mmCIF file of C-alpha atoms and ligand atoms in Angstrom:
data_model
loop_
_atom_site.group_PDB
_atom_site.id
_atom_site.type_symbol
_atom_site.label_atom_id
_atom_site.label_comp_id
_atom_site.label_asym_id
_atom_site.label_seq_id
_atom_site.Cartn_x
_atom_site.Cartn_y
_atom_site.Cartn_z
ATOM 1 C CA MET Z 12 29.899 31.528 50.510
ATOM 2 C CA LYS Z 13 32.750 31.124 52.938
ATOM 3 C CA PHE Z 14 32.756 28.862 56.019
ATOM 4 C CA LYS Z 15 35.101 29.085 58.910
ATOM 5 C CA ILE Z 16 35.406 27.180 62.197
ATOM 6 C CA ILE Z 17 35.841 29.406 65.246
ATOM 7 C CA LYS Z 18 35.974 26.846 68.017
ATOM 8 C CA SER Z 19 35.717 23.081 68.197
ATOM 9 C CA HIS Z 20 34.642 20.984 71.155
ATOM 10 C CA SER Z 21 37.420 18.949 72.661
ATOM 11 C CA LYS Z 22 35.457 15.625 73.149
ATOM 12 C CA ASN Z 23 32.912 15.594 70.322
ATOM 13 C CA LEU Z 24 32.515 17.064 66.730
ATOM 14 C CA ALA Z 25 30.460 20.154 67.965
ATOM 15 C CA ARG Z 26 31.915 23.320 66.613
ATOM 16 C CA VAL Z 27 31.081 27.050 66.430
ATOM 17 C CA GLY Z 28 31.531 28.558 63.000
ATOM 18 C CA GLN Z 29 30.442 31.296 60.573
ATOM 19 C CA ILE Z 30 28.823 30.922 57.108
ATOM 20 C CA GLU Z 31 29.361 34.097 55.166
ATOM 21 C CA THR Z 32 26.822 34.696 52.425
ATOM 22 C CA SER Z 33 26.110 37.713 50.190
ATOM 23 C CA HIS Z 34 23.132 38.483 52.458
ATOM 24 C CA GLY Z 35 25.031 38.346 55.737
ATOM 25 C CA THR Z 36 26.812 35.900 58.163
ATOM 26 C CA ILE Z 37 25.177 33.007 59.894
ATOM 27 C CA GLU Z 38 26.728 32.205 63.251
ATOM 28 C CA THR Z 39 26.609 28.364 63.529
ATOM 29 C CA PRO Z 40 25.292 26.109 64.856
ATOM 30 C CA ALA Z 41 22.023 27.784 63.867
ATOM 31 C CA PHE Z 42 18.406 26.787 63.503
ATOM 32 C CA ILE Z 43 17.186 27.992 60.064
ATOM 33 C CA VAL Z 44 13.564 29.075 60.143
ATOM 34 C CA GLY Z 45 11.165 27.192 57.803
ATOM 35 C CA GLY Z 46 9.543 29.522 55.296
ATOM 36 C CA THR Z 47 8.122 26.926 52.926
ATOM 37 C CA LYS Z 48 6.276 29.262 50.577
ATOM 38 C CA ALA Z 49 8.386 32.337 51.088
ATOM 39 C CA THR Z 50 6.578 32.986 54.401
ATOM 40 C CA VAL Z 51 7.061 31.701 57.938
ATOM 41 C CA LYS Z 52 3.451 30.965 58.554
ATOM 42 C CA ALA Z 53 1.573 33.692 60.666
ATOM 43 C CA LEU Z 54 4.735 35.782 61.162
ATOM 44 C CA THR Z 55 5.878 39.166 59.666
ATOM 45 C CA ILE Z 56 9.528 39.554 58.796
ATOM 46 C CA ASP Z 57 10.053 41.861 61.831
ATOM 47 C CA GLN Z 58 8.664 39.159 64.016
ATOM 48 C CA ILE Z 59 10.948 36.553 62.449
ATOM 49 C CA LYS Z 60 13.980 38.841 62.991
ATOM 50 C CA ASN Z 61 13.069 39.504 66.548
ATOM 51 C CA LEU Z 62 13.387 35.695 67.305
ATOM 52 C CA ASN Z 63 17.147 36.129 66.862
ATOM 53 C CA SER Z 64 16.842 33.966 63.861
ATOM 54 C CA GLN Z 65 19.572 34.278 61.171
ATOM 55 C CA ALA Z 66 18.230 32.723 57.984
ATOM 56 C CA ILE Z 67 15.106 31.350 56.289
ATOM 57 C CA LEU Z 68 14.714 28.102 54.255
ATOM 58 C CA ALA Z 69 12.046 28.089 51.527
ATOM 59 C CA ASN Z 70 10.843 25.235 49.305
ATOM 60 C CA THR Z 71 11.528 24.904 45.659
ATOM 61 C CA TYR Z 72 8.542 22.608 44.908
ATOM 62 C CA HIS Z 73 5.943 24.997 46.401
ATOM 63 C CA LEU Z 74 7.514 28.130 44.932
ATOM 64 C CA MET Z 75 7.916 26.689 41.397
ATOM 65 C CA LEU Z 76 4.111 25.948 41.413
ATOM 66 C CA GLN Z 77 3.083 29.126 43.119
ATOM 67 C CA PRO Z 78 3.885 32.029 42.335
ATOM 68 C CA GLY Z 79 6.469 30.522 39.805
ATOM 69 C CA ALA Z 80 10.257 30.907 39.894
ATOM 70 C CA GLU Z 81 10.189 33.674 37.247
ATOM 71 C CA ILE Z 82 8.038 35.902 39.453
ATOM 72 C CA ILE Z 83 10.624 35.576 42.272
ATOM 73 C CA GLN Z 84 13.528 36.088 39.819
ATOM 74 C CA GLN Z 85 11.944 39.296 38.565
ATOM 75 C CA ALA Z 86 11.717 40.581 42.233
ATOM 76 C CA ASN Z 87 15.538 40.157 42.480
ATOM 77 C CA GLY Z 88 15.325 36.752 44.314
ATOM 78 C CA LEU Z 89 13.765 35.183 47.318
ATOM 79 C CA ALA Z 90 15.117 37.543 50.033
ATOM 80 C CA SER Z 91 13.992 40.632 48.139
ATOM 81 C CA PHE Z 92 10.651 39.066 47.218
ATOM 82 C CA MET Z 93 9.957 38.481 50.911
ATOM 83 C CA GLY Z 94 11.102 41.861 52.008
ATOM 84 C CA TYR Z 95 13.952 40.127 53.982
ATOM 85 C CA ASP Z 96 17.567 41.239 54.098
ATOM 86 C CA GLY Z 97 19.077 38.050 55.624
ATOM 87 C CA PRO Z 98 20.515 34.847 54.200
ATOM 88 C CA THR Z 99 18.209 32.310 52.562
ATOM 89 C CA PHE Z 100 18.277 28.609 51.710
ATOM 90 C CA THR Z 101 16.149 26.572 49.307
ATOM 91 C CA ASP Z 102 15.737 22.765 49.339
ATOM 92 C CA SER Z 103 15.717 21.063 45.878
ATOM 93 C CA GLY Z 104 12.065 20.032 45.731
ATOM 94 C CA GLY Z 105 12.943 16.421 45.801
ATOM 95 C CA PHE Z 106 11.443 15.723 49.293
ATOM 96 C CA GLN Z 107 8.043 17.139 48.450
ATOM 97 C CA ILE Z 108 7.837 15.489 44.984
ATOM 98 C CA PHE Z 109 8.779 12.084 46.281
ATOM 99 C CA SER Z 110 6.529 12.503 49.372
ATOM 100 C CA LEU Z 111 3.749 13.237 46.908
ATOM 101 C CA GLY Z 112 4.335 10.172 44.833
ATOM 102 C CA LEU Z 113 4.748 7.843 47.816
ATOM 103 C CA ALA Z 114 1.667 9.212 49.458
ATOM 104 C CA TYR Z 115 4.224 9.144 52.142
ATOM 105 C CA LYS Z 116 2.438 9.520 55.403
ATOM 106 C CA GLN Z 117 -0.638 7.517 54.546
ATOM 107 C CA ASN Z 118 1.360 4.557 53.225
ATOM 108 C CA LEU Z 119 3.556 4.702 56.163
ATOM 109 C CA LYS Z 120 0.565 4.597 58.474
ATOM 110 C CA ASP Z 121 -1.145 1.788 56.663
ATOM 111 C CA MET Z 122 2.048 -0.312 56.661
ATOM 112 C CA THR Z 123 2.780 0.352 60.306
ATOM 113 C CA ASN Z 124 -0.682 -0.906 61.121
ATOM 114 C CA SER Z 125 -0.510 -3.925 58.882
ATOM 115 C CA GLN Z 126 1.032 -7.046 60.301
ATOM 116 C CA ASN Z 127 1.276 -8.628 56.757
ATOM 117 C CA SER Z 128 3.175 -5.671 55.295
ATOM 118 C CA ASN Z 129 5.999 -6.618 53.042
ATOM 119 C CA HIS Z 130 7.604 -3.314 53.854
ATOM 120 C CA LYS Z 131 7.712 -2.191 50.200
ATOM 121 C CA LEU Z 132 6.461 1.178 49.088
ATOM 122 C CA LYS Z 133 5.163 1.556 45.669
ATOM 123 C CA PHE Z 134 4.976 4.936 43.876
ATOM 124 C CA SER Z 135 1.268 5.881 43.607
ATOM 125 C CA LYS Z 136 0.430 5.494 39.890
ATOM 126 C CA GLY Z 137 -0.480 8.631 38.146
ATOM 127 C CA LEU Z 138 1.150 10.942 40.714
ATOM 128 C CA ILE Z 139 4.807 10.483 39.887
ATOM 129 C CA ASN Z 140 6.872 8.637 37.364
ATOM 130 C CA VAL Z 141 10.639 8.348 38.119
ATOM 131 C CA SER Z 142 13.442 7.562 35.719
ATOM 132 C CA ASP Z 143 17.064 8.254 35.571
ATOM 133 C CA ASP Z 144 16.265 11.449 33.612
ATOM 134 C CA GLY Z 145 14.141 12.882 36.341
ATOM 135 C CA VAL Z 146 10.646 12.742 37.756
ATOM 136 C CA GLU Z 147 7.368 13.484 36.162
ATOM 137 C CA PHE Z 148 4.731 14.535 38.626
ATOM 138 C CA LYS Z 149 1.286 16.229 38.993
ATOM 139 C CA SER Z 150 0.855 19.419 41.012
ATOM 140 C CA HIS Z 151 -1.113 18.890 44.172
ATOM 141 C CA LEU Z 152 -2.782 22.236 43.402
ATOM 142 C CA ASP Z 153 -4.419 21.683 40.115
ATOM 143 C CA GLY Z 154 -3.103 18.322 38.644
ATOM 144 C CA THR Z 155 -0.901 20.015 36.040
ATOM 145 C CA LYS Z 156 1.949 17.737 34.836
ATOM 146 C CA TYR Z 157 5.602 18.814 35.529
ATOM 147 C CA PHE Z 158 8.945 17.303 34.874
ATOM 148 C CA MET Z 159 11.741 17.804 37.348
ATOM 149 C CA SER Z 160 15.319 16.882 36.756
ATOM 150 C CA PRO Z 161 18.577 17.866 38.432
ATOM 151 C CA GLU Z 162 19.172 20.474 35.626
ATOM 152 C CA LYS Z 163 15.624 21.853 36.099
ATOM 153 C CA SER Z 164 15.857 21.933 39.864
ATOM 154 C CA MET Z 165 19.130 23.892 39.527
ATOM 155 C CA LYS Z 166 17.612 26.329 36.965
ATOM 156 C CA ILE Z 167 14.555 26.920 39.197
ATOM 157 C CA GLN Z 168 16.707 27.331 42.375
ATOM 158 C CA HIS Z 169 18.945 29.768 40.594
ATOM 159 C CA GLN Z 170 15.862 31.766 39.547
ATOM 160 C CA ILE Z 171 14.655 31.791 43.155
ATOM 161 C CA GLY Z 172 18.103 32.941 44.034
ATOM 162 C CA ALA Z 173 18.672 31.781 47.622
ATOM 163 C CA ASP Z 174 22.227 32.067 49.011
ATOM 164 C CA ILE Z 175 22.420 28.333 49.629
ATOM 165 C CA HIS Z 176 20.614 25.665 47.713
ATOM 166 C CA MET Z 177 20.468 21.816 47.411
ATOM 167 C CA ALA Z 178 21.243 19.188 44.865
ATOM 168 C CA PHE Z 179 18.225 17.190 43.578
ATOM 169 C CA ASP Z 180 18.007 13.830 45.316
ATOM 170 C CA GLN Z 181 15.750 10.773 45.538
ATOM 171 C CA LEU Z 182 13.879 10.187 48.803
ATOM 172 C CA THR Z 183 13.172 6.801 50.220
ATOM 173 C CA THR Z 184 10.845 6.084 53.081
ATOM 174 C CA PRO Z 185 11.894 4.548 56.452
ATOM 175 C CA LEU Z 186 10.339 1.244 55.361
ATOM 176 C CA ALA Z 187 11.883 0.888 51.890
ATOM 177 C CA ASP Z 188 13.774 -2.338 51.156
ATOM 178 C CA GLN Z 189 17.496 -2.542 50.436
ATOM 179 C CA SER Z 190 17.227 -2.685 46.602
ATOM 180 C CA THR Z 191 14.941 0.365 46.552
ATOM 181 C CA ILE Z 192 17.423 2.286 48.739
ATOM 182 C CA GLU Z 193 20.394 1.090 46.630
ATOM 183 C CA GLU Z 194 18.650 2.372 43.423
ATOM 184 C CA ALA Z 195 17.740 5.651 45.061
ATOM 185 C CA CYS Z 196 21.361 6.125 46.235
ATOM 186 C CA ARG Z 197 22.731 5.412 42.798
ATOM 187 C CA ARG Z 198 20.302 7.931 41.250
ATOM 188 C CA THR Z 199 21.046 10.487 43.998
ATOM 189 C CA HIS Z 200 24.788 10.316 43.189
ATOM 190 C CA GLU Z 201 24.313 10.610 39.490
ATOM 191 C CA TRP Z 202 21.854 13.526 40.014
ATOM 192 C CA ALA Z 203 24.338 15.056 42.468
ATOM 193 C CA ALA Z 204 26.993 15.227 39.757
ATOM 194 C CA ARG Z 205 24.470 16.598 37.192
ATOM 195 C CA SER Z 206 23.186 19.144 39.669
ATOM 196 C CA LEU Z 207 26.722 20.358 40.334
ATOM 197 C CA ALA Z 208 27.606 20.677 36.645
ATOM 198 C CA GLN Z 209 24.429 22.695 35.907
ATOM 199 C CA HIS Z 210 24.978 24.858 39.027
ATOM 200 C CA GLN Z 211 28.508 25.680 37.952
ATOM 201 C CA LEU Z 212 27.269 26.661 34.562
ATOM 202 C CA LEU Z 213 24.594 28.945 36.068
ATOM 203 C CA ASN Z 214 27.002 30.501 38.553
ATOM 204 C CA HIS Z 215 29.377 31.237 35.723
ATOM 205 C CA GLN Z 216 26.523 33.265 34.101
ATOM 206 C CA HIS Z 217 25.911 35.092 37.444
ATOM 207 C CA LYS Z 218 29.570 35.992 37.588
ATOM 208 C CA LYS Z 219 29.536 37.396 34.019
ATOM 209 C CA ASN Z 220 26.493 39.493 34.859
ATOM 210 C CA GLN Z 221 28.103 40.587 38.088
ATOM 211 C CA GLN Z 222 25.337 39.044 40.201
ATOM 212 C CA PRO Z 223 26.025 37.280 43.561
ATOM 213 C CA GLU Z 224 26.977 33.657 43.081
ATOM 214 C CA GLN Z 225 25.030 30.896 44.879
ATOM 215 C CA SER Z 226 26.341 27.978 46.880
ATOM 216 C CA LEU Z 227 25.341 24.275 46.521
ATOM 217 C CA TYR Z 228 25.068 21.500 49.054
ATOM 218 C CA GLY Z 229 25.257 17.862 48.085
ATOM 219 C CA ILE Z 230 22.868 15.455 49.808
ATOM 220 C CA VAL Z 231 24.029 12.300 51.525
ATOM 221 C CA GLN Z 232 21.419 9.530 51.590
ATOM 222 C CA GLY Z 233 21.475 5.763 52.301
ATOM 223 C CA SER Z 234 18.746 5.481 54.939
ATOM 224 C CA ARG Z 235 19.690 3.080 57.793
ATOM 225 C CA ILE Z 236 22.172 0.956 55.798
ATOM 226 C CA LYS Z 237 25.753 1.460 56.987
ATOM 227 C CA ASN Z 238 27.629 0.558 53.764
ATOM 228 C CA LEU Z 239 25.283 2.725 51.680
ATOM 229 C CA ARG Z 240 25.621 5.706 53.940
ATOM 230 C CA ILE Z 241 29.390 5.469 53.948
ATOM 231 C CA GLU Z 242 29.508 5.132 50.155
ATOM 232 C CA SER Z 243 27.132 7.973 49.730
ATOM 233 C CA ALA Z 244 29.266 10.282 51.947
ATOM 234 C CA LYS Z 245 32.424 9.324 50.125
ATOM 235 C CA ILE Z 246 30.836 10.017 46.671
ATOM 236 C CA ILE Z 247 29.105 13.229 47.611
ATOM 237 C CA ASN Z 248 32.362 14.433 49.358
ATOM 238 C CA SER Z 249 34.416 13.722 46.230
ATOM 239 C CA LEU Z 250 32.289 15.922 43.959
ATOM 240 C CA GLY Z 251 33.314 19.448 45.164
ATOM 241 C CA PHE Z 252 30.194 20.766 46.700
ATOM 242 C CA ASP Z 253 30.286 23.958 48.916
ATOM 243 C CA GLY Z 254 28.660 22.004 51.773
ATOM 244 C CA PHE Z 255 26.669 18.957 52.602
ATOM 245 C CA ALA Z 256 23.150 18.211 53.713
ATOM 246 C CA ILE Z 257 22.126 14.925 55.311
ATOM 247 C CA GLY Z 258 18.737 13.540 54.351
ATOM 248 C CA GLY Z 259 16.719 10.546 55.324
ATOM 249 C CA ILE Z 260 17.154 10.494 59.148
ATOM 250 C CA PHE Z 261 13.705 9.791 60.607
ATOM 251 C CA GLU Z 262 14.165 9.481 64.313
ATOM 252 C CA PRO Z 263 16.419 11.252 66.936
ATOM 253 C CA THR Z 264 17.502 7.824 68.073
ATOM 254 C CA GLU Z 265 19.098 7.204 64.760
ATOM 255 C CA ILE Z 266 21.218 10.464 64.623
ATOM 256 C CA ASN Z 267 24.252 9.265 66.538
ATOM 257 C CA GLN Z 268 24.521 6.018 64.445
ATOM 258 C CA VAL Z 269 23.897 7.505 60.987
ATOM 259 C CA LEU Z 270 26.076 10.653 61.557
ATOM 260 C CA GLY Z 271 28.743 8.413 63.140
ATOM 261 C CA TRP Z 272 29.029 6.610 59.757
ATOM 262 C CA ILE Z 273 28.859 9.710 57.533
ATOM 263 C CA MET Z 274 30.866 12.431 59.242
ATOM 264 C CA PRO Z 275 34.374 10.866 59.139
ATOM 265 C CA LYS Z 276 33.938 10.705 55.305
ATOM 266 C CA LEU Z 277 32.991 14.457 54.870
ATOM 267 C CA THR Z 278 35.591 17.169 54.704
ATOM 268 C CA LEU Z 279 35.705 18.707 58.160
ATOM 269 C CA ASP Z 280 35.851 22.341 57.303
ATOM 270 C CA LYS Z 281 32.761 22.430 55.019
ATOM 271 C CA PRO Z 282 29.323 23.269 56.458
ATOM 272 C CA LYS Z 283 26.861 20.512 57.143
ATOM 273 C CA HIS Z 284 23.068 20.782 57.223
ATOM 274 C CA LEU Z 285 20.614 18.225 58.796
ATOM 275 C CA LEU Z 286 17.443 18.245 56.661
ATOM 276 C CA GLY Z 287 14.085 18.351 58.323
ATOM 277 C CA MET Z 288 15.253 17.514 61.903
ATOM 278 C CA GLY Z 289 14.689 19.752 64.946
ATOM 279 C CA ALA Z 290 11.197 18.917 66.072
ATOM 280 C CA GLN Z 291 12.652 17.892 69.370
ATOM 281 C CA PRO Z 292 15.453 19.378 71.447
ATOM 282 C CA LEU Z 293 17.252 16.120 71.451
ATOM 283 C CA ASP Z 294 17.652 16.243 67.681
ATOM 284 C CA LEU Z 295 19.505 19.480 68.044
ATOM 285 C CA PHE Z 296 21.970 18.340 70.708
ATOM 286 C CA LEU Z 297 22.717 15.066 68.963
ATOM 287 C CA GLY Z 298 23.080 16.816 65.565
ATOM 288 C CA ILE Z 299 25.456 19.403 66.939
ATOM 289 C CA GLU Z 300 27.687 17.111 68.842
ATOM 290 C CA ASN Z 301 27.974 15.076 65.592
ATOM 291 C CA GLY Z 302 29.244 18.030 63.545
ATOM 292 C CA ILE Z 303 25.974 19.478 62.244
ATOM 293 C CA ASP Z 304 26.093 23.291 61.688
ATOM 294 C CA THR Z 305 22.574 24.149 60.513
ATOM 295 C CA PHE Z 306 19.132 22.675 60.910
ATOM 296 C CA ASP Z 307 15.769 23.349 59.339
ATOM 297 C CA CYS Z 308 12.346 21.989 60.382
ATOM 298 C CA VAL Z 309 8.740 23.209 60.021
ATOM 299 C CA ALA Z 310 7.637 21.326 63.144
ATOM 300 C CA PRO Z 311 7.968 24.261 65.633
ATOM 301 C CA THR Z 312 5.447 26.393 63.702
ATOM 302 C CA ARG Z 313 3.228 23.466 62.684
ATOM 303 C CA GLN Z 314 2.957 22.352 66.302
ATOM 304 C CA ALA Z 315 2.451 25.936 67.448
ATOM 305 C CA ARG Z 316 -0.638 26.249 65.211
ATOM 306 C CA ASN Z 317 -2.013 23.123 66.903
ATOM 307 C CA GLY Z 318 -1.462 24.628 70.341
ATOM 308 C CA ALA Z 319 1.568 22.361 71.189
ATOM 309 C CA LEU Z 320 4.073 24.658 72.766
ATOM 310 C CA TYR Z 321 7.662 24.005 74.088
ATOM 311 C CA THR Z 322 8.574 24.880 77.594
ATOM 312 C CA SER Z 323 11.728 24.252 79.621
ATOM 313 C CA ASN Z 324 9.809 21.330 81.280
ATOM 314 C CA GLY Z 325 8.576 19.654 78.131
ATOM 315 C CA ARG Z 326 5.827 20.295 75.644
ATOM 316 C CA ILE Z 327 2.339 21.373 76.675
ATOM 317 C CA ASN Z 328 -0.984 21.683 74.874
ATOM 318 C CA ILE Z 329 -2.236 25.136 75.586
ATOM 319 C CA THR Z 330 -5.771 24.252 74.625
ATOM 320 C CA ASN Z 331 -6.081 21.929 77.674
ATOM 321 C CA GLN Z 332 -8.591 23.009 80.314
ATOM 322 C CA GLN Z 333 -5.879 23.422 83.044
ATOM 323 C CA PHE Z 334 -4.401 26.447 81.205
ATOM 324 C CA LYS Z 335 -7.784 28.298 81.231
ATOM 325 C CA THR Z 336 -7.113 30.001 84.466
ATOM 326 C CA ASN Z 337 -3.359 30.060 84.477
ATOM 327 C CA TYR Z 338 -2.007 33.615 84.422
ATOM 328 C CA ASP Z 339 1.595 32.799 84.030
ATOM 329 C CA PRO Z 340 3.509 33.111 80.738
ATOM 330 C CA ILE Z 341 3.861 29.868 78.669
ATOM 331 C CA ASP Z 342 7.461 29.602 79.996
ATOM 332 C CA LYS Z 343 8.823 31.818 82.807
ATOM 333 C CA ASN Z 344 12.296 31.436 81.417
ATOM 334 C CA CYS Z 345 11.401 32.470 77.832
ATOM 335 C CA ARG Z 346 12.099 36.062 76.706
ATOM 336 C CA CYS Z 347 9.919 35.957 73.568
ATOM 337 C CA TYR Z 348 7.352 38.585 72.780
ATOM 338 C CA THR Z 349 4.526 36.210 73.718
ATOM 339 C CA CYS Z 350 5.910 35.232 77.069
ATOM 340 C CA LEU Z 351 6.833 38.782 77.971
ATOM 341 C CA ASN Z 352 3.311 40.132 77.107
ATOM 342 C CA HIS Z 353 0.761 37.340 77.430
ATOM 343 C CA THR Z 354 -0.527 34.536 79.763
ATOM 344 C CA GLN Z 355 -1.397 30.878 79.198
ATOM 345 C CA SER Z 356 -4.966 31.835 79.887
ATOM 346 C CA TYR Z 357 -5.035 34.367 77.080
ATOM 347 C CA LEU Z 358 -3.474 31.883 74.698
ATOM 348 C CA ASN Z 359 -5.973 29.182 75.709
ATOM 349 C CA HIS Z 360 -8.834 31.666 75.066
ATOM 350 C CA LEU Z 361 -7.492 32.720 71.592
ATOM 351 C CA PHE Z 362 -7.348 29.003 70.523
ATOM 352 C CA LYS Z 363 -10.756 28.159 71.935
ATOM 353 C CA ALA Z 364 -12.213 31.245 70.141
ATOM 354 C CA ASN Z 365 -10.380 30.346 66.826
ATOM 355 C CA GLU Z 366 -8.698 33.712 66.808
ATOM 356 C CA LEU Z 367 -5.905 34.246 64.258
ATOM 357 C CA LEU Z 368 -3.686 35.830 66.863
ATOM 358 C CA ALA Z 369 -3.325 32.425 68.415
ATOM 359 C CA TYR Z 370 -1.267 31.286 65.476
ATOM 360 C CA THR Z 371 1.004 34.312 65.607
ATOM 361 C CA LEU Z 372 1.699 34.353 69.323
ATOM 362 C CA SER Z 373 2.190 30.530 69.541
ATOM 363 C CA SER Z 374 4.439 30.558 66.413
ATOM 364 C CA ILE Z 375 6.529 33.392 67.854
ATOM 365 C CA HIS Z 376 7.064 31.346 71.072
ATOM 366 C CA ASN Z 377 7.871 28.034 69.493
ATOM 367 C CA GLU Z 378 10.301 29.461 66.877
ATOM 368 C CA TYR Z 379 12.001 31.573 69.557
ATOM 369 C CA PHE Z 380 12.375 28.566 71.819
ATOM 370 C CA VAL Z 381 14.126 26.432 69.149
ATOM 371 C CA VAL Z 382 16.223 29.201 67.616
ATOM 372 C CA ASN Z 383 17.372 30.320 71.017
ATOM 373 C CA LEU Z 384 18.086 26.822 72.157
ATOM 374 C CA VAL Z 385 20.565 26.399 69.299
ATOM 375 C CA ASN Z 386 21.948 29.854 70.091
ATOM 376 C CA GLN Z 387 22.443 28.854 73.752
ATOM 377 C CA ILE Z 388 24.088 25.602 72.537
ATOM 378 C CA ARG Z 389 26.511 27.684 70.389
ATOM 379 C CA GLN Z 390 27.336 29.854 73.479
ATOM 380 C CA SER Z 391 27.936 26.772 75.655
ATOM 381 C CA ILE Z 392 30.476 25.484 73.148
ATOM 382 C CA LEU Z 393 32.256 28.833 73.223
ATOM 383 C CA ASN Z 394 32.051 28.891 77.078
ATOM 384 C CA GLU Z 395 33.311 25.260 77.218
ATOM 385 C CA ASN Z 396 30.301 24.141 79.352
ATOM 386 C CA TYR Z 397 28.403 22.326 76.525
ATOM 387 C CA GLN Z 398 27.969 19.039 78.486
ATOM 388 C CA ASP Z 399 26.683 20.824 81.727
ATOM 389 C CA PHE Z 400 24.280 22.842 79.576
ATOM 390 C CA LYS Z 401 23.026 19.714 77.708
ATOM 391 C CA GLU Z 402 22.513 17.673 80.842
ATOM 392 C CA SER Z 403 20.672 20.413 82.654
ATOM 393 C CA PHE Z 404 18.433 21.269 79.632
ATOM 394 C CA LEU Z 405 17.540 17.689 78.711
ATOM 395 C CA ASN Z 406 16.971 16.618 82.314
ATOM 396 C CA ASN Z 407 14.391 19.371 82.725
ATOM 397 C CA TYR Z 408 12.848 18.991 79.282
ATOM 398 C CA TYR Z 409 12.424 15.225 79.324
ATOM 399 C CA TYR Z 410 11.873 14.833 83.130
ATOM 400 C CA LYS Z 411 8.803 12.717 82.435
ATOM 401 C CA GLN Z 412 10.527 10.341 80.135
ATOM 402 C CA LEU Z 413 14.149 10.315 81.222
ATOM 403 C CA ASP Z 414 14.498 6.537 80.836
ATOM 404 C CA SER Z 415 13.906 6.731 77.156
ATOM 405 C CA ILE Z 416 16.630 9.284 76.455
ATOM 406 C CA LYS Z 417 19.191 8.629 79.267
ATOM 407 C CA ASN Z 418 21.561 6.903 76.810
ATOM 408 C CA PHE Z 419 21.865 10.078 74.882
ATOM 409 C CA ILE Z 420 22.712 12.469 77.750
HETATM 410 ZN ZN1 ZN T 513 8.066 32.448 74.804
#
């Protein structure tokens, strides 16, 4: 993988660049489409390409359980298995494994609702067992026990064969206490070094066998704690990764602060990926102006399947009664297949009738919206009108809640 910066913004860290992989070049900033189980839900590869998307990110945890990394390896890797000829990413599996063990969402909800909460999350007994060696966990599919370590994650990710993959890290939740976060950081850094050593060994074998080499990103953690974030960035930066991913940012309102601590410690001319953020346009603007090059997030398609659709004037729920007789497209400014060919009324009908096409048409629109927003941001950096574009876009999108975001415009 090679990364080069083409143009940098004069007043913030936004930059336009290119990530060259053996499956093609990604023009950055770019939104990487979420293809968790080697599929972007409800979309064919042609439909994915027609969104102007440039790369797909799949999930190691899901693919190791089903169909199994060997099956993908025998198909010549993830892209070939999917029938896709573009660049691919995998995440390390850490997020899903730790989410499983923490029963993440439910615990978070319970604790948010509880006034007596001591803000400590315990691992759910029997689901995962974490030690410095790695994590023992049970499959959510059939309860089979697995062991995942940095070495194992690297082996599986090399079998899956994405162009860019991630070091194995330990997730903490937004409500974890300082000592839990400190321990997770220590482990994340030890695991980063072990991931990198194993990755280099496996890449050496690829080279010997004249197969394309893969690239590895180190993950910066540290939650909301300034000194831990800075320490994490320094350590991960010192290890010699090809690029960096930033994990554990939970809200758009935290992006400026956390990236403000991290970015000065990371080598400027290496690519940076913001893990799991991009559900909201504000995430993308704030990430990019803090130096983020790529994003991934499954929210656009997940929301689409629930009928929550992006428009230039904010998000709508297409299943609402008011759209039943509206014969306009979802967004008059959108050039996606769905908006060029179908009306709000038709989408409303498909959802009400539980028709499968509802998922496809709504996913096409939401993915197109997010992918093209990032593409437009890239163009605005090149055209030197980023700030004007940002103000105009955010003022329209958030016009109902401008007070809550005005500090970020
Ligand atoms: Zn559209």
